[in-house]
Coordinates of N, CA and C and ligand atoms in Angstrom, one line a residue:
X1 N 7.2 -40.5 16.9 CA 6.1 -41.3 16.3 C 6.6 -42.7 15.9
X2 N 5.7 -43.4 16.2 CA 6.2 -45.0 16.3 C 6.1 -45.3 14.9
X3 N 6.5 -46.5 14.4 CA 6.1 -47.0 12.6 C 4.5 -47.0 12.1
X4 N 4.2 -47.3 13.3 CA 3.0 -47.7 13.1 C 2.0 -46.4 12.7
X5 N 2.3 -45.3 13.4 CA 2.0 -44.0 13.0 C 2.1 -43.1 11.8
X6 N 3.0 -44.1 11.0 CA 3.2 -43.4 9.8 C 2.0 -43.1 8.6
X7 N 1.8 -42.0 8.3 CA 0.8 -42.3 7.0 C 1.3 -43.5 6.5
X8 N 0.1 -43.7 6.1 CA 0.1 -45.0 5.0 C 0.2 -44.6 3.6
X9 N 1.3 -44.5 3.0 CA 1.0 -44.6 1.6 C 0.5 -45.2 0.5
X10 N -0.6 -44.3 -0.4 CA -0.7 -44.9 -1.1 C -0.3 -46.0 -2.1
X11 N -0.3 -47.0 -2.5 CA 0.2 -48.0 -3.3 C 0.2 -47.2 -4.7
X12 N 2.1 -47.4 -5.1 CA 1.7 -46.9 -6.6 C 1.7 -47.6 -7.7
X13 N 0.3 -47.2 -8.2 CA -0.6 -48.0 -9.4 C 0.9 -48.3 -10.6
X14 N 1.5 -48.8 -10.9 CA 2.0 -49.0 -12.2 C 1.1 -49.4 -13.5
X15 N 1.0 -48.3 -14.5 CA -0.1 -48.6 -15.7 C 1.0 -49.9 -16.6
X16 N 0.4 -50.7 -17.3 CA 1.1 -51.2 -18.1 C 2.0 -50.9 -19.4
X17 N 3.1 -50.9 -19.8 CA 3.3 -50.4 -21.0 C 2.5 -51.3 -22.3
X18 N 1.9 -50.7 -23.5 CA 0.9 -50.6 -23.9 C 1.1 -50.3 -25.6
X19 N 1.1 -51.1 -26.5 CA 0.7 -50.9 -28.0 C -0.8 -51.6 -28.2
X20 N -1.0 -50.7 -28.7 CA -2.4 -51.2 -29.5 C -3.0 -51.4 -31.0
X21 N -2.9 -52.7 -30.8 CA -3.2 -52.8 -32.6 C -5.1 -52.7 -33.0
X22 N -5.2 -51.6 -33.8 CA -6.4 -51.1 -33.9 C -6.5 -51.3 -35.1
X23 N -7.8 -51.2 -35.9 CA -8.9 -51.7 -37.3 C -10.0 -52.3 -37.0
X24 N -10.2 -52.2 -38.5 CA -12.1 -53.0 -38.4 C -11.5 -54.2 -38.2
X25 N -12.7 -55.0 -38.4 CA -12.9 -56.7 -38.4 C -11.9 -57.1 -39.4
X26 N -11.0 -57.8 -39.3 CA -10.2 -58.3 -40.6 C -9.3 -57.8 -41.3
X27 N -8.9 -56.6 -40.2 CA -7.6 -55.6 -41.1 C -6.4 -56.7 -40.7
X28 N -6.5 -57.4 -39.7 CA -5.5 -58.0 -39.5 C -4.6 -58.1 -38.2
X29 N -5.6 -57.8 -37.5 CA -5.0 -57.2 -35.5 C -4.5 -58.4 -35.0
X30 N -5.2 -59.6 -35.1 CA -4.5 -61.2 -34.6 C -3.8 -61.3 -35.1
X31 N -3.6 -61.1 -36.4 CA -2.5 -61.9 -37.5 C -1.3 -61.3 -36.8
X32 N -1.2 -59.8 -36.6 CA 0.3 -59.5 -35.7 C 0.3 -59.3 -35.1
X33 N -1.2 -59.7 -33.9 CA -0.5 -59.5 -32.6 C 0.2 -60.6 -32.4
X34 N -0.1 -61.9 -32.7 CA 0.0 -62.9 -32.2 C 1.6 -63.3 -32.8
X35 N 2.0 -62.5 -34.3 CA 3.4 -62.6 -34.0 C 4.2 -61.8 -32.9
X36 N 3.8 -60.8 -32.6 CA 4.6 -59.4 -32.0 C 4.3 -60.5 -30.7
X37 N 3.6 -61.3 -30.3 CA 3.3 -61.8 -28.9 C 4.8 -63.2 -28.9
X38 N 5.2 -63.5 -30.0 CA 6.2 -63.8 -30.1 C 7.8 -63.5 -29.8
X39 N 7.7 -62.2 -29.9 CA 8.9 -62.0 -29.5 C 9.1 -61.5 -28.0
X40 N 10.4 -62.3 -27.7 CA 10.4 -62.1 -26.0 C 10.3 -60.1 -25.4
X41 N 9.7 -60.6 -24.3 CA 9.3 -59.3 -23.7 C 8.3 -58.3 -24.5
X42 N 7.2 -58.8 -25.0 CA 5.8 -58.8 -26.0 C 5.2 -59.6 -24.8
X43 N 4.0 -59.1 -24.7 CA 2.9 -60.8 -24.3 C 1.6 -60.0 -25.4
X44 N 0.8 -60.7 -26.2 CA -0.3 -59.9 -26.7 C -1.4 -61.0 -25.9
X45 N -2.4 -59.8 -25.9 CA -3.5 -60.3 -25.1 C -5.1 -60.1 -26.7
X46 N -5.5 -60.8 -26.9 CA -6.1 -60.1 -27.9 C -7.7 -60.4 -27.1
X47 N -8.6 -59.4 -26.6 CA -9.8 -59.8 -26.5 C -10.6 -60.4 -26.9
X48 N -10.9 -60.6 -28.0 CA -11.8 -61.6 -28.5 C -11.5 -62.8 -27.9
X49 N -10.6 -63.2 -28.2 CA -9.5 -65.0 -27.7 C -10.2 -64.8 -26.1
X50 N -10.5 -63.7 -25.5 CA -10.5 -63.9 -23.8 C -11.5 -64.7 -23.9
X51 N -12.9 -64.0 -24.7 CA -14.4 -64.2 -24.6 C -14.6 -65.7 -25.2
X52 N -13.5 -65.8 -26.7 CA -14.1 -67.2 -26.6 C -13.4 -68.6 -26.1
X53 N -12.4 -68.4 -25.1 CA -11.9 -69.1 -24.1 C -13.0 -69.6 -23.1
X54 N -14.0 -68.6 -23.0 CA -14.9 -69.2 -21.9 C -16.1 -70.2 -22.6
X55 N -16.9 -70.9 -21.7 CA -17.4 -71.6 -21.9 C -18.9 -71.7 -22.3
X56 N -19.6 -72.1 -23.1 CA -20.9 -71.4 -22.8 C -21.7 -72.2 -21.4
X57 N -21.3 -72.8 -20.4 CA -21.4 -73.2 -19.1 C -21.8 -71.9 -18.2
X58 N -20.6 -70.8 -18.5 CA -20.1 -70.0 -18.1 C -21.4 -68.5 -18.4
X59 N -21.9 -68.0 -17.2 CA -22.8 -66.7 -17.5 C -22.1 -65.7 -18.9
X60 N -20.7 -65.5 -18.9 CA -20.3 -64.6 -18.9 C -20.3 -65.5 -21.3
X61 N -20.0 -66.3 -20.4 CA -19.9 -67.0 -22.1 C -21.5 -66.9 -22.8
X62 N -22.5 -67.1 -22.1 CA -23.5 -66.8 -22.7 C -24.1 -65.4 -23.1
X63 N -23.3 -64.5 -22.5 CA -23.6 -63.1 -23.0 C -22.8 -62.9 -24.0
X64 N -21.6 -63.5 -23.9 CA -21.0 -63.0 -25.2 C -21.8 -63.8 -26.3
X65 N -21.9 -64.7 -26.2 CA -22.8 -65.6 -27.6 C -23.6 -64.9 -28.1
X66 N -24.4 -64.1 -27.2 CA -25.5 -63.5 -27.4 C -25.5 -62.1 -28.1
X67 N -24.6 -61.3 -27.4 CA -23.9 -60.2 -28.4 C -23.2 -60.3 -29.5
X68 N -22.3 -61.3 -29.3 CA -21.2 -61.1 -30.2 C -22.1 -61.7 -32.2
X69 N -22.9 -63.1 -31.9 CA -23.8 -63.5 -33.0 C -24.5 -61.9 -33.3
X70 N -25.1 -61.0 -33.2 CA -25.5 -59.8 -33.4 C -24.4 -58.8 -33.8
X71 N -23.2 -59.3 -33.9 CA -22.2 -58.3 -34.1 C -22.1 -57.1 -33.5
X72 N -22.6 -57.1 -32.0 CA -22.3 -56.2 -30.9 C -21.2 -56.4 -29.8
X73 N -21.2 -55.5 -29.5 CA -20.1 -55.2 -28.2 C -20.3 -56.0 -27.4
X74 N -19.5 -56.5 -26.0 CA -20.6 -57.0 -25.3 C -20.2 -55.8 -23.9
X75 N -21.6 -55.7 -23.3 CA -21.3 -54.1 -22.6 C -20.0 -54.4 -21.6
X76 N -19.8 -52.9 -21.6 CA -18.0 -52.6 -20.7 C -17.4 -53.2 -19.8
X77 N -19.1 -53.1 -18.4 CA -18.2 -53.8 -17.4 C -18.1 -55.3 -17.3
X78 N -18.8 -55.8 -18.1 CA -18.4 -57.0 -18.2 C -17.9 -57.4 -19.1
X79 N -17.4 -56.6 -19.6 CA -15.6 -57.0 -20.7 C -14.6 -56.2 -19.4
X80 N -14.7 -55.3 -19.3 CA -13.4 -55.0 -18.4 C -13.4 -55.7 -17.6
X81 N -14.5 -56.1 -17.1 CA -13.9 -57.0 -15.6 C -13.3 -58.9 -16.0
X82 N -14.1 -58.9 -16.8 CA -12.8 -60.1 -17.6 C -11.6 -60.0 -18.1
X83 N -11.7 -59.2 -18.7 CA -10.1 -58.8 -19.7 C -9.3 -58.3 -17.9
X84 N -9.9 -57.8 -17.0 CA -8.7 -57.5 -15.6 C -8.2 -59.3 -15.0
X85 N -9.7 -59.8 -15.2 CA -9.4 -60.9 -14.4 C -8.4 -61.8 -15.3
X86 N -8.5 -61.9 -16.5 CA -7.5 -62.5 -17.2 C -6.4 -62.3 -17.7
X87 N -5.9 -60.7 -17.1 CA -4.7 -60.2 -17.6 C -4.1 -60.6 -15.8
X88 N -4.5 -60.7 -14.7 CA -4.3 -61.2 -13.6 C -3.4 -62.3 -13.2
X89 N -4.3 -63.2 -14.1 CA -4.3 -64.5 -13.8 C -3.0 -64.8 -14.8
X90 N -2.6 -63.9 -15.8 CA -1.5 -64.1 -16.6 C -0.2 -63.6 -16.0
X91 N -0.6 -62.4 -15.0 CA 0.6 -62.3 -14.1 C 1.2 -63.0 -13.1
X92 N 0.1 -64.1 -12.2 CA 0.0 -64.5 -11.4 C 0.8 -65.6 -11.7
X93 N 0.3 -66.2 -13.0 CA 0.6 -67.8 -13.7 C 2.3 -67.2 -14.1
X94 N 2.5 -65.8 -14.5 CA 3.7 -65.8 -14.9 C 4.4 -65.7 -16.2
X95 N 3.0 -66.0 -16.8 CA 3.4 -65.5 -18.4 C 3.2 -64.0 -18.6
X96 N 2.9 -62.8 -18.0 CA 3.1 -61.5 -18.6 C 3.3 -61.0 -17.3
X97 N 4.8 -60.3 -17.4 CA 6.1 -59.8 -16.4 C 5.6 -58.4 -17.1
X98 N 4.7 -57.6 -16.1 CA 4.4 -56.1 -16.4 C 5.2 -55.3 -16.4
X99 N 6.5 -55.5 -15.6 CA 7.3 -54.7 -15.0 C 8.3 -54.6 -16.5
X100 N 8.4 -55.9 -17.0 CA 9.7 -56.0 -18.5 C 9.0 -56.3 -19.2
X101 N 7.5 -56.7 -19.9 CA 6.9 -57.0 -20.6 C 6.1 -55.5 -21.2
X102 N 6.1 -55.3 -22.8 CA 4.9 -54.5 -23.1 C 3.6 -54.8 -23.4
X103 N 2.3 -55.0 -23.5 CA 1.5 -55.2 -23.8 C 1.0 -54.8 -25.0
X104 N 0.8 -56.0 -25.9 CA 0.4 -56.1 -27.4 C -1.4 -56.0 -27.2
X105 N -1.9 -55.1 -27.2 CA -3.2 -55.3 -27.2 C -4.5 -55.3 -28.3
X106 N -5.6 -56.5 -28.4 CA -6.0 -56.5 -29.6 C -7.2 -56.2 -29.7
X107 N -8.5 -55.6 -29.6 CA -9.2 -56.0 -29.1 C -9.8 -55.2 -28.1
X108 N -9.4 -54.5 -27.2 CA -9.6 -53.7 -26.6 C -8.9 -52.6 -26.0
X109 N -9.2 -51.0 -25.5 CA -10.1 -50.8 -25.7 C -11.2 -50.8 -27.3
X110 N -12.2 -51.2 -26.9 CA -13.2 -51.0 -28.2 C -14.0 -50.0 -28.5
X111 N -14.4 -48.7 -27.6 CA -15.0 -48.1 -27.3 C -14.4 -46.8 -26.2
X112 N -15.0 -45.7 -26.7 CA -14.6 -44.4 -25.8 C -14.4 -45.0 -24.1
X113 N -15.2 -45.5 -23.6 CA -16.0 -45.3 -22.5 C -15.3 -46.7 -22.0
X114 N -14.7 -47.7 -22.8 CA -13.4 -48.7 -21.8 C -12.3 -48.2 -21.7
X115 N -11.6 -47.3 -22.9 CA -10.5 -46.3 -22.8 C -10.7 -45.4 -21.7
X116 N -11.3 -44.5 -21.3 CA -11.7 -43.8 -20.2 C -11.4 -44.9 -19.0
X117 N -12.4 -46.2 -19.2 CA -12.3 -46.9 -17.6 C -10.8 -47.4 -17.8
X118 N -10.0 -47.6 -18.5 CA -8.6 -48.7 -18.7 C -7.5 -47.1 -18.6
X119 N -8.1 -45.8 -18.0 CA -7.2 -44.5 -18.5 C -5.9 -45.4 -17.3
X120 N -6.4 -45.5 -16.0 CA -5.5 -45.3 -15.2 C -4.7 -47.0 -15.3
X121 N -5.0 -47.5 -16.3 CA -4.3 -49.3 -16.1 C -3.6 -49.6 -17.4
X122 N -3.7 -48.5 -18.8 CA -2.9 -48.3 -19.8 C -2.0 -47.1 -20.5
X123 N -0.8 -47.5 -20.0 CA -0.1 -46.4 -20.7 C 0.5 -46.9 -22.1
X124 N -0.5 -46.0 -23.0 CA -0.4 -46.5 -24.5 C 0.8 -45.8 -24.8
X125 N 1.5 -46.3 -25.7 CA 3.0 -45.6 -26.3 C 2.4 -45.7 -27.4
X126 N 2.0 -46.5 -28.0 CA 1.9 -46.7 -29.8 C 0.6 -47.3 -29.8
X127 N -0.4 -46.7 -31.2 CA -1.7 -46.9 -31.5 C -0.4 -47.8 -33.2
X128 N -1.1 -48.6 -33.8 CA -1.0 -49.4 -34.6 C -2.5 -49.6 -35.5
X129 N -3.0 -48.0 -36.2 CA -4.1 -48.1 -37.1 C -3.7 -48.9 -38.5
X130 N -4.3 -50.7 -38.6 CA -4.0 -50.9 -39.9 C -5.6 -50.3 -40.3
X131 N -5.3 -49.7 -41.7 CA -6.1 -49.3 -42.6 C -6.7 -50.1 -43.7
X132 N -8.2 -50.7 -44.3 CA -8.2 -50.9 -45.5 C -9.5 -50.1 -45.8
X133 N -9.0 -49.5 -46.9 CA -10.2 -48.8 -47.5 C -11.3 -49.3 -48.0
X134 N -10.5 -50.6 -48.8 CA -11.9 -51.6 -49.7 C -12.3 -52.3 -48.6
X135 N -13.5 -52.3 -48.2 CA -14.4 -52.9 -47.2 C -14.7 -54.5 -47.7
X136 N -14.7 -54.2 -49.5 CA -15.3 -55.7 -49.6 C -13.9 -57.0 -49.6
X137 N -13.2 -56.1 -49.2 CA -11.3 -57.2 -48.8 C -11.8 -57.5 -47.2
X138 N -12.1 -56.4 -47.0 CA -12.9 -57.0 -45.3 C -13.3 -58.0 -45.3
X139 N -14.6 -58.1 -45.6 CA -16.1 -59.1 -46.0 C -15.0 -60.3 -46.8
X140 N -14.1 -60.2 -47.4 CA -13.8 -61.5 -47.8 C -12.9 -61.8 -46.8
X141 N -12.0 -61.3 -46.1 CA -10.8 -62.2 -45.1 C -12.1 -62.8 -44.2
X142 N -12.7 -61.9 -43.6 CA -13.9 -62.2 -42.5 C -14.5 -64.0 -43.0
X143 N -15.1 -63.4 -44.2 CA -15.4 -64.7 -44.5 C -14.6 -66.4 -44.9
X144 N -13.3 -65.8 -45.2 CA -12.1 -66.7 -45.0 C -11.8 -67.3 -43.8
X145 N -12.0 -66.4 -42.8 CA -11.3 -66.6 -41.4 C -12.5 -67.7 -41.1
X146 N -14.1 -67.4 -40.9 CA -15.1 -67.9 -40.7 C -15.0 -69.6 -40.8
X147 N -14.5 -69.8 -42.0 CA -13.9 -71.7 -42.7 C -13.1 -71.9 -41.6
X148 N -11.4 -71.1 -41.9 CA -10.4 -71.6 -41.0 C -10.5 -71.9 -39.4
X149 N -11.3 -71.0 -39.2 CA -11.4 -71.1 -37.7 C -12.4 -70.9 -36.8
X150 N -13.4 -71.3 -37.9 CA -14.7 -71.9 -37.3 C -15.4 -70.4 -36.4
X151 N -15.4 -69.6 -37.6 CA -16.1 -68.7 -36.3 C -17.3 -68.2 -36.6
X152 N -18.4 -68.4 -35.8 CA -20.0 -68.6 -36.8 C -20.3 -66.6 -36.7
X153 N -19.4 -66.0 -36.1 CA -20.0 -63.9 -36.1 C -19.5 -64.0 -37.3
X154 N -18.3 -64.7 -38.1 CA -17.2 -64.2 -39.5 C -18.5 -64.7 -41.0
X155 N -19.4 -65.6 -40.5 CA -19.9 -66.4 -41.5 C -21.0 -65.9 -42.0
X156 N -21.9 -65.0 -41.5 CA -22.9 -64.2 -41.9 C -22.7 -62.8 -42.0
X157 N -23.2 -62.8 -43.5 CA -22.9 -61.3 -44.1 C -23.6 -60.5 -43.4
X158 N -24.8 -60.6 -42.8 CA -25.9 -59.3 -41.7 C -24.8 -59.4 -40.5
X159 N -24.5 -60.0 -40.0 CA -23.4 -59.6 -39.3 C -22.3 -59.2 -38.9
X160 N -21.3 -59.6 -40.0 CA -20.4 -58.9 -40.3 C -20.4 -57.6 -41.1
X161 N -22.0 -57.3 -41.5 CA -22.2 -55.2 -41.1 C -22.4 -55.2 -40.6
X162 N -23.2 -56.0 -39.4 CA -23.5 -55.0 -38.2 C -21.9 -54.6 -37.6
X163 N -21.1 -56.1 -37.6 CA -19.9 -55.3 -36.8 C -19.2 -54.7 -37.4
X164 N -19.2 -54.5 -39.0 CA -18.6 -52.9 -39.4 C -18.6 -52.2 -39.1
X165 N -20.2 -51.8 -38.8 CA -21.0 -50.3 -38.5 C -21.0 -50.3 -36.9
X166 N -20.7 -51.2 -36.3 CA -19.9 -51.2 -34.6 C -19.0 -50.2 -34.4
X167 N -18.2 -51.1 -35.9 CA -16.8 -50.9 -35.7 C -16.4 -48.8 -35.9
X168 N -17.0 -48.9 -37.2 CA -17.1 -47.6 -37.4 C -17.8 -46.4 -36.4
X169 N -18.9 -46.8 -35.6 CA -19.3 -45.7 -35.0 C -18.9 -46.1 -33.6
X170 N -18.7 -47.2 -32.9 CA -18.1 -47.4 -31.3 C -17.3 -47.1 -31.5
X171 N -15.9 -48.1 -32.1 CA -15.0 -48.1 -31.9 C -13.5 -47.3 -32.6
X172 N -14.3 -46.3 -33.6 CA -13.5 -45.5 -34.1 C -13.2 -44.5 -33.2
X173 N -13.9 -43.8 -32.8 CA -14.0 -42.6 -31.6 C -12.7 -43.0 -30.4
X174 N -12.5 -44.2 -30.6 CA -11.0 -44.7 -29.0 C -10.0 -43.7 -29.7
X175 N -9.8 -43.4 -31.2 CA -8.7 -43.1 -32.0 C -8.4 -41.3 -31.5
X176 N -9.8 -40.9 -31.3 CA -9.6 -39.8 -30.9 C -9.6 -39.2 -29.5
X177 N -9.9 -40.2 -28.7 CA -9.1 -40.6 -27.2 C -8.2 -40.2 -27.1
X178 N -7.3 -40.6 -27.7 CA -5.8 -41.0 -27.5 C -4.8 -40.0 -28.1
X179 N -5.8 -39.2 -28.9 CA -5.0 -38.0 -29.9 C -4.1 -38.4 -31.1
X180 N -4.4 -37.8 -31.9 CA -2.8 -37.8 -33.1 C -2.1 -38.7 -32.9
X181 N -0.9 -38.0 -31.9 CA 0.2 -38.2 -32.0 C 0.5 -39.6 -31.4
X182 N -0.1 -40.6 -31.1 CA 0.0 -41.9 -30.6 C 0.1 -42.5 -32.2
X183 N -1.0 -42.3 -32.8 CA -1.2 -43.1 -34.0 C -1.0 -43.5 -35.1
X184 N -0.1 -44.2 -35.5 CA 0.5 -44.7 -36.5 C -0.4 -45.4 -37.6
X185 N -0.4 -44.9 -39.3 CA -1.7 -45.3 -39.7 C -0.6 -46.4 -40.7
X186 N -1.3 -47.5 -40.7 CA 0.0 -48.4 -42.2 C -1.4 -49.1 -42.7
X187 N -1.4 -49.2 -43.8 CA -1.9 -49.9 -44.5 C -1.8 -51.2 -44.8
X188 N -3.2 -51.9 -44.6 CA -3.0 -53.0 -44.0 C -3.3 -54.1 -45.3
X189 N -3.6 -53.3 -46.5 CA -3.9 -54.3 -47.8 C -2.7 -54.3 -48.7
X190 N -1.1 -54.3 -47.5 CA -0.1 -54.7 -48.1 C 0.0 -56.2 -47.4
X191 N 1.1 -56.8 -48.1 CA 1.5 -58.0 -47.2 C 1.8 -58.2 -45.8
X192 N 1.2 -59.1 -45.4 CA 1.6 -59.1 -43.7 C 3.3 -59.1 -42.9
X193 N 4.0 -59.4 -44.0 CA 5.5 -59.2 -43.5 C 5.6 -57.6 -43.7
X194 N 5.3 -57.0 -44.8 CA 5.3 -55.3 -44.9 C 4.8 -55.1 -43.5
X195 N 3.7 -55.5 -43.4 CA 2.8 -54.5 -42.5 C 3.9 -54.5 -40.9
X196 N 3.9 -56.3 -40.7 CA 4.8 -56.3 -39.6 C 6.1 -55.6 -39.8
X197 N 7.4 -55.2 -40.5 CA 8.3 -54.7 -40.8 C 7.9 -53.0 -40.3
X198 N 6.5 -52.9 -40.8 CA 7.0 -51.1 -40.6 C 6.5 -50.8 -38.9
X199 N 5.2 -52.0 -38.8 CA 5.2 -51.8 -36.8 C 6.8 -52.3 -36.3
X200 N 7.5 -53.3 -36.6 CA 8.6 -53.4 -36.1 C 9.6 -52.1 -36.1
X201 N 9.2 -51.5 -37.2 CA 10.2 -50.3 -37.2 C 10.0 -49.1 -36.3
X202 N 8.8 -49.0 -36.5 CA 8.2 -47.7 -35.3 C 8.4 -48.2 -34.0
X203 N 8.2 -49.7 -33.5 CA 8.6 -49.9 -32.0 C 10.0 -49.7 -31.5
X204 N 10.9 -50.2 -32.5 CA 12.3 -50.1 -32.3 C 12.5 -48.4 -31.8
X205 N 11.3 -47.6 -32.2 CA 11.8 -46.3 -31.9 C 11.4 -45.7 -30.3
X206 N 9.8 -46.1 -30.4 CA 9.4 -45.6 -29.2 C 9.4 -46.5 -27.9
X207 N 9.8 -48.0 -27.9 CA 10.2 -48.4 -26.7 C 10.8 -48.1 -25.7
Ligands
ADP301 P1 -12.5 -59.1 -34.8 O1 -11.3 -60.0 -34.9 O2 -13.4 -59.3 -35.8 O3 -12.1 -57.7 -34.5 P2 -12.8 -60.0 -32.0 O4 -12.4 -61.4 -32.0 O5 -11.9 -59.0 -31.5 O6 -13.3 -59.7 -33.5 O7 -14.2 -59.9 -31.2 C1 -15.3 -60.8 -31.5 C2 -16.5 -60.3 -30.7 O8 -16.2 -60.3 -29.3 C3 -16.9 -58.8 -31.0 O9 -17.8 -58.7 -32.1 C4 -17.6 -58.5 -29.6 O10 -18.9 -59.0 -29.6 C5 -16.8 -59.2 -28.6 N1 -15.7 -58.3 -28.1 C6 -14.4 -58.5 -28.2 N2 -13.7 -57.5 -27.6 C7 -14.6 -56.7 -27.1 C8 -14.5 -55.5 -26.3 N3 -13.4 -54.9 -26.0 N4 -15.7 -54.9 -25.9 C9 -16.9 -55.5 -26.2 N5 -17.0 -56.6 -26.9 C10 -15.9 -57.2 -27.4

């Protein structure tokens, strides 16, 4: 049999290695991804940052405008096919080495049904549930953030319930995706060096 004759094998998919920093709106998922994206061999990717990178020029920027002011999702496949194209273009460019890099992820999956489509492209080691019980600590960081950094979904209170009540009925349900034993719950209405210290400690374990 000549080379040429050989089955062709399939290409093997490598999923990425995979933490996920999960909570409502304002528990605090930027604040450490964006340190954890700090330390070498980390890249964090946080979704939200994908969507408002783009432009409203951009089709894809106008749907998000349009969902996201409503405090909605914006539907799957056109979050997943962005978040692929731009985790792509980060390999390509060379800032996230999949092979030595883990993936800090923020932001997505948000929903049962992108965890399902992301099953075969994330291998999650560690869920990172910060928790706050008092919602109106929510509603006030949200509205803090809103000033700092200009963000017009943080600045209206009808909004920021609707994306509570997103948060709560889409995006809670990923947690039971993934089962139990992935997920680490810390409480997230301690200080942000606490909060970072005890995810630092649990990574040091299951890397
Ligand atoms: P927060 O920091 O409040 O959790 P994000 O910056 O992650 O908010 O997201 C802002 C908005 O972007 C969301 O309300 C939603 O409209 C849109 N968005 C971000 N990630 C996703 C996702 N994975 N699926 C659908 N919509 C998303």
């Amino acid at each position: 049999m000549s080379s040429s004759d050989q089955p062709v094998k399939p290409a093997k998919t490598e999923r990425y290695r995979t933490i996920l920093l999960f909570g409502a709106p304002g528990a605090g998922k930027g604040t450490q991804g964006k340190i954890l994206g700090t330390i070498p061999q980390f890249y964090h990717c946080a979704c939200g940052d994908v969507f408002r990178n783009l432009t409203i020029e951009n089709e894809l920027g106008r749907i998000f405008v349009e969902y996201s002011s409503r405090g909605q999702l914006v539907p799957d496949e056109h979050t997943v096919r962005l978040w692929r194209r731009n985790i792509d273009s980060m390999c390509s460019s060379g800032r996230f080495h999949p092979e030595r890099d883990t993936l800090v992820l923020d932001g997505i999956p948000r929903n049962a049904h992108q965890a399902e489509i992301l099953r075969d492209t994330l291998d999650v080691r560690a869920i990172f549930y910060l928790t706050c019980p008092d919602m109106n600590k929510l509603v006030e960081r949200l509205q803090r953030r809103a000033l700092r950094e200009n963000r017009l979904d943080d600045a209206n209170l009808d909004v920021i319930r609707a994306r509570l009540e997103t948060y709560e009925r889409d995006t809670k349900p990923v947690l039971d995706f993934y089962g139990p034993n992935l997920v680490h719950v810390i409480d997230s209405t301690k200080k942000p060096v606490e909060v970072l210290q005890e995810i630092l400690n649990i990574i040091a374990k299951v890397r």
